[in-house]
Coordinates of N, CA and C in Angstrom, one line a residue:
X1 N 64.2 8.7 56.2 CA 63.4 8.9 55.0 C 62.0 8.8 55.3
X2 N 61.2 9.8 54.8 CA 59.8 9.8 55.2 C 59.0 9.0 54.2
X3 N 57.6 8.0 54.5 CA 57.0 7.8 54.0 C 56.1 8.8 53.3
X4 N 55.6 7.7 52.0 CA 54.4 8.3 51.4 C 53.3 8.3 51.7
X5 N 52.4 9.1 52.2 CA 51.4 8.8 52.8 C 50.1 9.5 51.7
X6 N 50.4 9.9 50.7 CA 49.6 9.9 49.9 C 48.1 9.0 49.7
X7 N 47.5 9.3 50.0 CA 46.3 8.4 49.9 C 45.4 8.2 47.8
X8 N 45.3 7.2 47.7 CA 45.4 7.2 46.4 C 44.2 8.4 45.7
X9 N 44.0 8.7 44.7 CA 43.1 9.9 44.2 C 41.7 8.9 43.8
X10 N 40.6 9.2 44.5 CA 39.2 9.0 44.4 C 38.8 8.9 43.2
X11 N 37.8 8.0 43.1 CA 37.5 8.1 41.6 C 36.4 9.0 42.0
X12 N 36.0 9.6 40.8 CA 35.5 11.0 40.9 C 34.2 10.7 40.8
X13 N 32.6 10.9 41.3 CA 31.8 10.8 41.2 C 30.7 10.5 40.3
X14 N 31.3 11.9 39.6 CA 30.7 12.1 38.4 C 30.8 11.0 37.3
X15 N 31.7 10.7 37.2 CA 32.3 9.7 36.5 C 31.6 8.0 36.7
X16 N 31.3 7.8 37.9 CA 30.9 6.6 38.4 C 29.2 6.6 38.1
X17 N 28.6 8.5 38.5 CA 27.0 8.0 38.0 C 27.2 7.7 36.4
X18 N 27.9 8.5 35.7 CA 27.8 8.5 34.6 C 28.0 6.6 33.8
X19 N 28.6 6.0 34.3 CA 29.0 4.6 34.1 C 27.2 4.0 34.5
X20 N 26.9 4.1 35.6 CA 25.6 3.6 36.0 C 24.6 4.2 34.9
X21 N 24.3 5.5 34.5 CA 23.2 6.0 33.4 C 23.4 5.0 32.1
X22 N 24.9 4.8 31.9 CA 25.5 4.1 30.6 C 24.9 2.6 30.7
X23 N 24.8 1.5 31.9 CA 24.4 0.4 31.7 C 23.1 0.4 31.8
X24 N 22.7 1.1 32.5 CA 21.2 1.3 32.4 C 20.5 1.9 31.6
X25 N 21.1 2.6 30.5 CA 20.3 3.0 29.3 C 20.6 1.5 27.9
X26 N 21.7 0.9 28.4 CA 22.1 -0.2 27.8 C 21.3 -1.7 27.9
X27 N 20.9 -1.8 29.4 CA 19.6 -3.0 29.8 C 18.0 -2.4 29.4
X28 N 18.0 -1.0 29.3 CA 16.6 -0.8 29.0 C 16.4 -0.8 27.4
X29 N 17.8 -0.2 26.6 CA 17.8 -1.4 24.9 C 17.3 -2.5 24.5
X30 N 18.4 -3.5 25.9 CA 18.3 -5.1 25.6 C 16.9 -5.3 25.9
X31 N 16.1 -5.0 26.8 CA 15.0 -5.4 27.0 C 13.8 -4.7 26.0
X32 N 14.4 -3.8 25.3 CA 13.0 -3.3 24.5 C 13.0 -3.8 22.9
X33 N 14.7 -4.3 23.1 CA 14.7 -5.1 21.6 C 14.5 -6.5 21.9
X34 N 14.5 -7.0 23.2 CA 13.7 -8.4 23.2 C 12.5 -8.8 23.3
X35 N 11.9 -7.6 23.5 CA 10.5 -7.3 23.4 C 9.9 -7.4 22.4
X36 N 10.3 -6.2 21.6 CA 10.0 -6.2 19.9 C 10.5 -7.4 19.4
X37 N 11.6 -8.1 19.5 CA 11.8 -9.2 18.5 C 10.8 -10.1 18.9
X38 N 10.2 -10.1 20.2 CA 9.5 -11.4 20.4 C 7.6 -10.7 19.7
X39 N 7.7 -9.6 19.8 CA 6.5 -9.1 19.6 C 6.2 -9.7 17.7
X40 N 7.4 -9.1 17.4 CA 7.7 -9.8 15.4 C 7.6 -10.9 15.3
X41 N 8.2 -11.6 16.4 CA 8.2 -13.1 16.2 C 6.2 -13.9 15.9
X42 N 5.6 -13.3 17.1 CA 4.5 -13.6 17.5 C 3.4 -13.3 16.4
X43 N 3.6 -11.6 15.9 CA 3.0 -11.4 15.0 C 2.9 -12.2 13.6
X44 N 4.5 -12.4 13.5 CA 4.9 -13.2 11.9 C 3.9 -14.9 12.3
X45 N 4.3 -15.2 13.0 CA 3.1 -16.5 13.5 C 1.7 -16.1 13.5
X46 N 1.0 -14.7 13.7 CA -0.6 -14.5 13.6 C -1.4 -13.7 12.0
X47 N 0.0 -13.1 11.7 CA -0.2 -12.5 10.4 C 0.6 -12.6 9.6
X48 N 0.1 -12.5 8.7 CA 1.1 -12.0 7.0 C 0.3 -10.3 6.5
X49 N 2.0 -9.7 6.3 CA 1.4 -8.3 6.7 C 2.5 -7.3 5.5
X50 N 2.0 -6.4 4.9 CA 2.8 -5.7 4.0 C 2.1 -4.0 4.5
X51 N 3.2 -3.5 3.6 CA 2.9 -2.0 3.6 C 2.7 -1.4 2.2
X52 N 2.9 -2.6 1.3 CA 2.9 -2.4 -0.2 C 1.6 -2.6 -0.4
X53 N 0.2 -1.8 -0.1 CA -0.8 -1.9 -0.5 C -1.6 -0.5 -1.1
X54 N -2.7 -0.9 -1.9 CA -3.2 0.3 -2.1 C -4.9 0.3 -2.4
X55 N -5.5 1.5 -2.8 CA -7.3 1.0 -2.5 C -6.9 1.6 -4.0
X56 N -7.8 0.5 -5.0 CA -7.5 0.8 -6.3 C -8.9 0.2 -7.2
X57 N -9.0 0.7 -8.6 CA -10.3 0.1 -8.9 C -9.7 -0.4 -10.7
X58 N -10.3 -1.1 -11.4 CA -9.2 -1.5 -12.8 C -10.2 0.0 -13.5
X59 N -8.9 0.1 -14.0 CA -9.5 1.6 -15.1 C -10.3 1.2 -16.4
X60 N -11.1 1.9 -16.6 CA -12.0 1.7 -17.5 C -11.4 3.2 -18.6
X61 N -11.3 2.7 -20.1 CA -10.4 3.7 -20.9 C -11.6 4.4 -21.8
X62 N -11.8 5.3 -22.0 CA -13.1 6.1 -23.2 C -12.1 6.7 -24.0
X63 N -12.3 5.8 -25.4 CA -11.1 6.0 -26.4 C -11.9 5.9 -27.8
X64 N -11.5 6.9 -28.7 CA -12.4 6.6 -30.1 C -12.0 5.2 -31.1
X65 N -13.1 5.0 -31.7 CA -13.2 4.1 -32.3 C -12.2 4.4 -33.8
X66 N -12.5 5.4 -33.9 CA -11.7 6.0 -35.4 C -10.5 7.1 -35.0
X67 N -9.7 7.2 -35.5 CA -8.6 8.3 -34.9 C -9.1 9.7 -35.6
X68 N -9.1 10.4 -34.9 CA -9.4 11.7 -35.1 C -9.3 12.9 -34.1
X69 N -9.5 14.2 -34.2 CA -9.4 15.4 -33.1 C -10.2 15.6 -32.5
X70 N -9.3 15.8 -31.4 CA -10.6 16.3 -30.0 C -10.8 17.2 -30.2
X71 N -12.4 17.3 -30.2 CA -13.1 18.6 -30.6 C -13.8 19.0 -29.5
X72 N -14.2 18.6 -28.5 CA -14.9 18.6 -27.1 C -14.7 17.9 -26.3
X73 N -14.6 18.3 -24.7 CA -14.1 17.5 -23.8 C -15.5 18.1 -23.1
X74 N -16.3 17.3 -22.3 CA -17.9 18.0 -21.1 C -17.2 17.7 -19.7
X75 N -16.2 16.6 -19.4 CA -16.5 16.6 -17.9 C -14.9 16.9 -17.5
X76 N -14.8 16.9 -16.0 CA -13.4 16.9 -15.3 C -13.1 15.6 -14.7
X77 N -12.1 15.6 -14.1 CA -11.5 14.6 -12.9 C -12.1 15.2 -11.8
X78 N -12.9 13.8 -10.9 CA -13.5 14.0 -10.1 C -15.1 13.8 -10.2
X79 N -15.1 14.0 -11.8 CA -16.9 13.8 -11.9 C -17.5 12.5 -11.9
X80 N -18.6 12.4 -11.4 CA -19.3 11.6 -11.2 C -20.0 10.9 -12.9
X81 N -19.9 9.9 -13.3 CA -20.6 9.7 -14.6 C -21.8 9.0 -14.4
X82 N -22.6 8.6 -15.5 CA -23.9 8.1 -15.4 C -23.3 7.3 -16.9
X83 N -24.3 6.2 -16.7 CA -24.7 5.4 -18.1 C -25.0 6.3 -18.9
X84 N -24.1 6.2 -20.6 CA -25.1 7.2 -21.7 C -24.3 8.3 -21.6
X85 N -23.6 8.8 -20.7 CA -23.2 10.3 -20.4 C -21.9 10.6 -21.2
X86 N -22.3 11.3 -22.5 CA -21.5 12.2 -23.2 C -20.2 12.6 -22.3
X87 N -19.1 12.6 -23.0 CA -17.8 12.8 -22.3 C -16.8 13.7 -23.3
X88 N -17.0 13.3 -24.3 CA -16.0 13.9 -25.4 C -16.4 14.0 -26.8
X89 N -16.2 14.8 -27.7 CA -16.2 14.7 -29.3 C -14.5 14.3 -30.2
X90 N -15.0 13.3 -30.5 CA -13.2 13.2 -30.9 C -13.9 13.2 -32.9
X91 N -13.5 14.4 -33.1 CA -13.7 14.0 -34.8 C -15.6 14.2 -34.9
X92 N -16.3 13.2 -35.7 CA -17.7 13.2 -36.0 C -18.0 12.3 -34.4
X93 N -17.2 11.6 -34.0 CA -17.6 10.3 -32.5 C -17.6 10.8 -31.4
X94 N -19.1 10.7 -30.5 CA -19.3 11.1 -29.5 C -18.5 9.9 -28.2
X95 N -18.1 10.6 -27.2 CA -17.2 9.3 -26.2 C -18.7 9.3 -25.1
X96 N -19.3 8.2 -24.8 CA -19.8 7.8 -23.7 C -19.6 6.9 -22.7
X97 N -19.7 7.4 -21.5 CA -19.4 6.5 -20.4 C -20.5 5.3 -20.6
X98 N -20.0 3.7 -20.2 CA -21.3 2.9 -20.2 C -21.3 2.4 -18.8
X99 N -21.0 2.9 -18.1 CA -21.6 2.7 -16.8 C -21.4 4.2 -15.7
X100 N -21.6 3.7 -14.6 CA -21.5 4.8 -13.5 C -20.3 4.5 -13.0
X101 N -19.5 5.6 -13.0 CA -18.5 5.8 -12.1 C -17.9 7.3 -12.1
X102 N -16.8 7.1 -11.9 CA -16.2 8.5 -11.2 C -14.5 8.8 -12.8
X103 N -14.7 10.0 -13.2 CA -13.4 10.1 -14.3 C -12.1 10.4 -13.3
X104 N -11.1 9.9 -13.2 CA -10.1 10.0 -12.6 C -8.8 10.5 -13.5
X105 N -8.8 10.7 -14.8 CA -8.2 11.2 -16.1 C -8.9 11.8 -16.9
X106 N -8.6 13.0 -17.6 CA -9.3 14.0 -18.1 C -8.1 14.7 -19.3
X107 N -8.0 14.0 -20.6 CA -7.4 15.1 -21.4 C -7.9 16.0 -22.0
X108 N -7.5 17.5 -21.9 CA -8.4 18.5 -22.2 C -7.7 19.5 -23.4
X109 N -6.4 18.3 -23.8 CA -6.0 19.4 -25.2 C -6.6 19.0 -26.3
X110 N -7.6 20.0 -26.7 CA -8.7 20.2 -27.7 C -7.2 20.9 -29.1
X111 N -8.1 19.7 -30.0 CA -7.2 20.1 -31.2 C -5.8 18.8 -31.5
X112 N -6.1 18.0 -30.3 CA -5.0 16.8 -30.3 C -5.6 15.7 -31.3
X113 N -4.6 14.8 -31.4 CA -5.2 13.9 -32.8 C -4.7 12.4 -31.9
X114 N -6.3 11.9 -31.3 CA -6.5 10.7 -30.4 C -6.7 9.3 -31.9
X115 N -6.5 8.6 -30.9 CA -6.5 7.1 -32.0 C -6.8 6.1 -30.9
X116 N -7.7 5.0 -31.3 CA -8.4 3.9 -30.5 C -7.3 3.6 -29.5
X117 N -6.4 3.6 -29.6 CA -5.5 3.2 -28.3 C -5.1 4.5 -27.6
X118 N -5.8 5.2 -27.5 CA -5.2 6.8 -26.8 C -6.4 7.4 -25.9
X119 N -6.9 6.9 -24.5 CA -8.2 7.2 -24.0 C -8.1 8.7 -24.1
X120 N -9.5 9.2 -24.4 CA -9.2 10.7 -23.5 C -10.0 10.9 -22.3
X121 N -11.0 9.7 -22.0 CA -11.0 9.9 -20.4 C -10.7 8.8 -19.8
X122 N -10.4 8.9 -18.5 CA -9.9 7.6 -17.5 C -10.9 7.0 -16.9
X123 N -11.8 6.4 -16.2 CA -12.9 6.2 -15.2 C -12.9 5.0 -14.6
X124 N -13.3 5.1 -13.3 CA -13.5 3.5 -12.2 C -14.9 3.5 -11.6
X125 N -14.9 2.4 -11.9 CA -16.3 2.1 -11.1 C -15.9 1.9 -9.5
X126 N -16.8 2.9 -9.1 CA -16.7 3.4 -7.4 C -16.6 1.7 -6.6
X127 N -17.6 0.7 -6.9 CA -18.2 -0.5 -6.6 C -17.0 -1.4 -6.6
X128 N -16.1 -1.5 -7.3 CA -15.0 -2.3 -7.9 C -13.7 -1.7 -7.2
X129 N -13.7 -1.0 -6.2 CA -12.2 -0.6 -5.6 C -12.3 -1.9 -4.8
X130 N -10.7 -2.1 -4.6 CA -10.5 -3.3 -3.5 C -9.1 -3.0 -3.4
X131 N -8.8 -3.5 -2.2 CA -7.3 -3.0 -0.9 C -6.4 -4.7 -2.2
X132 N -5.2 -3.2 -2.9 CA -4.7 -4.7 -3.6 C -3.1 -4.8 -3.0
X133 N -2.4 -5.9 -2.3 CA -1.3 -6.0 -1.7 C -0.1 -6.4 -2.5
X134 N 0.7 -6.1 -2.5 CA 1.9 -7.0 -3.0 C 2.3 -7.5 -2.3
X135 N 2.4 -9.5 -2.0 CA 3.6 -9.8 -1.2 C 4.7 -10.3 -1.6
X136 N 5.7 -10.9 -1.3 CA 6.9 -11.5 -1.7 C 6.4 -12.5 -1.2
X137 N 7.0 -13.8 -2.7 CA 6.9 -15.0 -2.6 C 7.3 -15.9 -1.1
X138 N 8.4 -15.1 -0.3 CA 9.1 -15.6 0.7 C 8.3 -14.8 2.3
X139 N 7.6 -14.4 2.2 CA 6.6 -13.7 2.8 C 5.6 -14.1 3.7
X140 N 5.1 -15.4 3.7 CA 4.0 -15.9 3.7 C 2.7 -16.3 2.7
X141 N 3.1 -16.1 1.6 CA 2.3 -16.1 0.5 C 1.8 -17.3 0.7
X142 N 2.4 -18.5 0.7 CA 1.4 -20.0 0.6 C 0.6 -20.0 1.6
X143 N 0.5 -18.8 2.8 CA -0.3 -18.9 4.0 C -1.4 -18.0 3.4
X144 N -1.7 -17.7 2.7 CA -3.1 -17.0 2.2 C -4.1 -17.8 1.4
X145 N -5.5 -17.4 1.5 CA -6.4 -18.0 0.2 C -7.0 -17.0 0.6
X146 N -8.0 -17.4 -0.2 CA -9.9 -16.6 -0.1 C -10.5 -16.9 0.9
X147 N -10.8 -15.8 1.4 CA -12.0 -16.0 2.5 C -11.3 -15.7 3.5
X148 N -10.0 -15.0 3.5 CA -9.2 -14.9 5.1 C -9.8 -13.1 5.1
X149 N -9.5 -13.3 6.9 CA -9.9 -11.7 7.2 C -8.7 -11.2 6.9
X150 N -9.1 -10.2 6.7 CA -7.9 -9.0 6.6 C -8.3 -7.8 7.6
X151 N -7.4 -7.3 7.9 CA -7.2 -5.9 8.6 C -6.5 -5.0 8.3
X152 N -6.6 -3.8 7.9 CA -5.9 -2.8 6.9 C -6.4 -1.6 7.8
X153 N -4.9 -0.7 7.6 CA -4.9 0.7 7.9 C -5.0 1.6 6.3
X154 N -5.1 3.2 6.2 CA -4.8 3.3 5.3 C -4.3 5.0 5.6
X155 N -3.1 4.8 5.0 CA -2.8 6.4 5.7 C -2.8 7.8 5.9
X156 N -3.9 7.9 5.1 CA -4.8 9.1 5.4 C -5.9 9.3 6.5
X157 N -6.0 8.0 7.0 CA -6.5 8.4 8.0 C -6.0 7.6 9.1
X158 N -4.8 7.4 9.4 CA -3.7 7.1 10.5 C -4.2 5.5 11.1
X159 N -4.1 5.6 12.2 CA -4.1 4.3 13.0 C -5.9 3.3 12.5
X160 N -6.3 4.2 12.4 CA -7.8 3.9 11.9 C -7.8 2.4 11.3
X161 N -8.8 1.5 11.9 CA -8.5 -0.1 11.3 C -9.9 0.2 10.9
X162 N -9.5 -0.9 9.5 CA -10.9 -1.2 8.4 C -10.3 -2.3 8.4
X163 N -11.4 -3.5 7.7 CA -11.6 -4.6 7.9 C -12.1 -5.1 6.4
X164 N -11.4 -6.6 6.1 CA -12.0 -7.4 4.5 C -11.6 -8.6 4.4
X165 N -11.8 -9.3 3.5 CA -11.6 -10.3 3.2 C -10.5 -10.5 2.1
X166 N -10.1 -11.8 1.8 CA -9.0 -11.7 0.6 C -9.9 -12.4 -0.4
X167 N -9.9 -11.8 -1.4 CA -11.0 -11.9 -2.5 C -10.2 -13.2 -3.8
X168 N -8.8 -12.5 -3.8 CA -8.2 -13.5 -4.9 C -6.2 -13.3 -4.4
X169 N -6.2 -14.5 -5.5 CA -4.7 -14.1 -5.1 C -4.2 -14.3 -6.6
X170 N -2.7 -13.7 -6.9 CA -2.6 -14.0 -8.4 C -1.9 -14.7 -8.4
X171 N -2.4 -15.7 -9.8 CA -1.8 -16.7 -10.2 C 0.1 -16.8 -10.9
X172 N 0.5 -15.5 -11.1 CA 1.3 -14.8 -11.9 C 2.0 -13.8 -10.9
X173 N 3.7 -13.6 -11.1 CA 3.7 -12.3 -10.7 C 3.5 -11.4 -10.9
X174 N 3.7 -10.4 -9.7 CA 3.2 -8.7 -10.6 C 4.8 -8.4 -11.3
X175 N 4.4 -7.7 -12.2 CA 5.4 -7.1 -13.2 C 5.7 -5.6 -12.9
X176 N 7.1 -5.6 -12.3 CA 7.4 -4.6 -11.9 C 8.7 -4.4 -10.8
X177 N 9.1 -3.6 -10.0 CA 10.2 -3.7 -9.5 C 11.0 -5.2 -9.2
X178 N 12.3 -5.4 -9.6 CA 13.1 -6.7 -8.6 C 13.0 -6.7 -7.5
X179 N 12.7 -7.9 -6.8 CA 13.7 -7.8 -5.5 C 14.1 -8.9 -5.1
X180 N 15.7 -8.6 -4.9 CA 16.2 -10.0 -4.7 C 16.6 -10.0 -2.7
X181 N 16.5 -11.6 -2.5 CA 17.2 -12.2 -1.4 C 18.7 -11.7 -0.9
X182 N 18.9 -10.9 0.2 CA 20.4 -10.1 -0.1 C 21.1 -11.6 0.7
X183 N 20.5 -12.9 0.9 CA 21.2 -13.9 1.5 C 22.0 -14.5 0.3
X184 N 21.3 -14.5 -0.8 CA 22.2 -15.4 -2.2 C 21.7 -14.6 -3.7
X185 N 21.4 -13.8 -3.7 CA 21.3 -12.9 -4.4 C 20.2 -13.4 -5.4
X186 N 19.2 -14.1 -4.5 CA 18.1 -15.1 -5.8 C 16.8 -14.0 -5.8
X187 N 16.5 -13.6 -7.7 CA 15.5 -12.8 -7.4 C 14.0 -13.2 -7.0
X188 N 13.7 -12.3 -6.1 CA 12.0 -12.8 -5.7 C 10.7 -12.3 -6.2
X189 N 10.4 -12.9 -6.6 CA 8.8 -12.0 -7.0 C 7.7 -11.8 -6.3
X190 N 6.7 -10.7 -6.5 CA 6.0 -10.3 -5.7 C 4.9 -10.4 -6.5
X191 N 3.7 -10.7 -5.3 CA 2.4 -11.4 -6.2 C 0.9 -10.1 -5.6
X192 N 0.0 -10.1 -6.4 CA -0.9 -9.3 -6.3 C -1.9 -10.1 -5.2
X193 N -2.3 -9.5 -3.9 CA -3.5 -10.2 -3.2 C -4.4 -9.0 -2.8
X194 N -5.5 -9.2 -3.8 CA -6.7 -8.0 -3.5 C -7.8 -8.5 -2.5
X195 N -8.3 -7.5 -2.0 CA -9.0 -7.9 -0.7 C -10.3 -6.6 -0.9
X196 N -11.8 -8.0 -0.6 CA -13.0 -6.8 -0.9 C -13.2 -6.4 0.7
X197 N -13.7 -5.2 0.5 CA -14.2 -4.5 1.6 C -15.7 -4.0 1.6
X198 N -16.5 -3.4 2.5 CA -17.9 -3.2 2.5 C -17.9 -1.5 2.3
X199 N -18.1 -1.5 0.9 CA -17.9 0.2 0.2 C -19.3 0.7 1.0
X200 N -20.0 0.5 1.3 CA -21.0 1.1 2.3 C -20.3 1.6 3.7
X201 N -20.2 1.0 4.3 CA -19.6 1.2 5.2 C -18.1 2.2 5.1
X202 N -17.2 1.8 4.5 CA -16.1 2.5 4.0 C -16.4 4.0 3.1
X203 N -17.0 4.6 2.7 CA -17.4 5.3 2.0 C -16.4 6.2 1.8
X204 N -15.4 6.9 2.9 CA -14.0 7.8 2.8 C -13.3 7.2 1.9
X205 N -13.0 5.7 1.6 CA -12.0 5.4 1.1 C -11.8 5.6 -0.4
X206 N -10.8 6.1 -1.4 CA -10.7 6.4 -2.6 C -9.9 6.2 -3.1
X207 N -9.7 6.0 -4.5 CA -8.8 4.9 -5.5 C -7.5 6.0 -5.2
X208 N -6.5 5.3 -5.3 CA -4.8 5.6 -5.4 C -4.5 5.8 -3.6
X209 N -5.0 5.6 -2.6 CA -5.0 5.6 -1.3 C -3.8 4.3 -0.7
X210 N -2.8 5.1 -0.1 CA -2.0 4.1 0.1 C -2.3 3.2 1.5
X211 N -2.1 2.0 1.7 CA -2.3 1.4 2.9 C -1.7 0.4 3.3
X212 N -1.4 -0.4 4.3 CA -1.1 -1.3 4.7 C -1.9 -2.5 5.5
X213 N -1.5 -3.7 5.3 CA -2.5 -4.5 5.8 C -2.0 -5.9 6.0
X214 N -2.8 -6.6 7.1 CA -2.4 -7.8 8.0 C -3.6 -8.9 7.8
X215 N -2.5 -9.6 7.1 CA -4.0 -11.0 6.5 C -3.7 -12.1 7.7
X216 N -5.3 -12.2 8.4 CA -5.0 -13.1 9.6 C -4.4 -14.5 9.0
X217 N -3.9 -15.4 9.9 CA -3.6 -16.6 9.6 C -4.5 -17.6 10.2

C-alpha cells in the first residue's frame, strides 16, 4: 500500500499580506486614538471650550409709542444709523434711531397696523457685539470668571484665531433647548458667557456670526 505523500496545501500569500495590512491598519487606530484621547485629556485640563458660540449685539427695538399704520419706512437692513435719524412714519409718529448703529430688521409692509410692542426696525450698536458662549453646567463652568483670556475661531473665516476676554458670566440659565446627562437622565443647564473683544482690531466680525471658543484656565 503506498503512502501519502501529499505535502500539505500552502497558505496562500495573498492571504497572509492581507492579515499583516489588517493589524497594521489596526495598531496605527490604537495609536491615533491614544493620541487624541490624551490630546482631549490635556486640552480639557488647559481649556474650557464650546462650539455653542456666537458674535452678537442686544437688539435695540424702534417701535411706536401709539398704535397706528405704517406710513413710511427710509432705511434698509444693513444701514448704517446716526443719532436723530428718521427711520419710519407709523400714523402722525415719526420712528428715530437714538444712537448709532447698524438696522439688522427692516419691516417694509406699508399699510400694516404696528402697536408699541411691534418694532418696525431692529438695530445694534456696532460697539456692543461680544463672542456670547453657552456652556453646560457640567462643562467647566465653575472654572470661569472675568478677566480670563479667551481664544475664539469664527467660521467664516476658518482656522483664523481672534482673541478676548470673559467679560461676564450669567447668573441664571439660558432659556432654551434641554439637555440632559445620557448617564442618569438629570437635566443640565446651560449658562450664557460673553466675552469682549477689541472691535478695532476685529473689524470683519458681524452680529449672528457663528463661532467657537476656548476660555484659558
Amino acid at each position: 500500500m503506498e503512502k501519502n505523500t501529499t505535502a500539505p496545501a500552502p497558505v496562500p500569500a495573498r492571504a497572509s499580506r492581507n492579515k499583516q495590512i489588517i493589524l497594521t491598519i489596526l495598531a496605527v487606530l490604537g495609536i491615533v486614538a491614544l493620541v487624541g484621547g490624551t490630546m482631549y485629556w490635556l486640552n480639557g485640563r488647559k481649556y474650557v471650550s464650546t462650539d455653542k458660540a456666537q458674535i452678537s449685539a442686544p437688539l435695540i427695538q424702534l417701535a411706536p409709542r401709539t398704535p397706528g399704520v405704517l406710513m413710511h419706512i427710509s432705511v434698509k437692513e444693513g444701514d448704517a444709523l446716526y443719532p436723530g435719524e428718521s427711520v419710519a412714519r407709523v400714523g402722525g409718529e415719526i420712528l428715530s434711531s437714538q444712537i448709532s448703529g447698524i438696522a439688522v430688521m427692516v419691516k417694509n409692509d406699508i399699510g400694516a397696523q404696528y402697536s408699541p410692542s411691534s418694532p418696525v426696525v431692529t438695530m445694534i450698536d456696532p460697539n456692543a457685539l461680544q463672542v456670547v458662549a453657552r456652556i453646560e453646567e457640567d462643562k467647566g463652568l465653575k472654572d470661569i470668571y472675568v478677566g480670563q483670556r479667551v481664544i475664539f475661531t469664527v467660521d467664516a473665516f476658518g482656522s483664523q484665531k481672534f482673541e478676548g476676554t470673559v467679560a461676564s458670566v450669567s447668573m441664571t440659565s439660558h432659556e432654551g433647548d434641554v439637555v440632559f446627562n445620557i448617564s442618569d437622565k438629570r437635566e443640565l443647564q446651560q449658562f450664557d458667557v460673553k466675552i469682549d473683544y477689541d472691535h478695532a482690531k476685529y473689524k470683519e466680525l458681524q452680529n449672528g456670526m457663528s463661532a467657537k471658543v476656548w476660555i484659558v484656565k
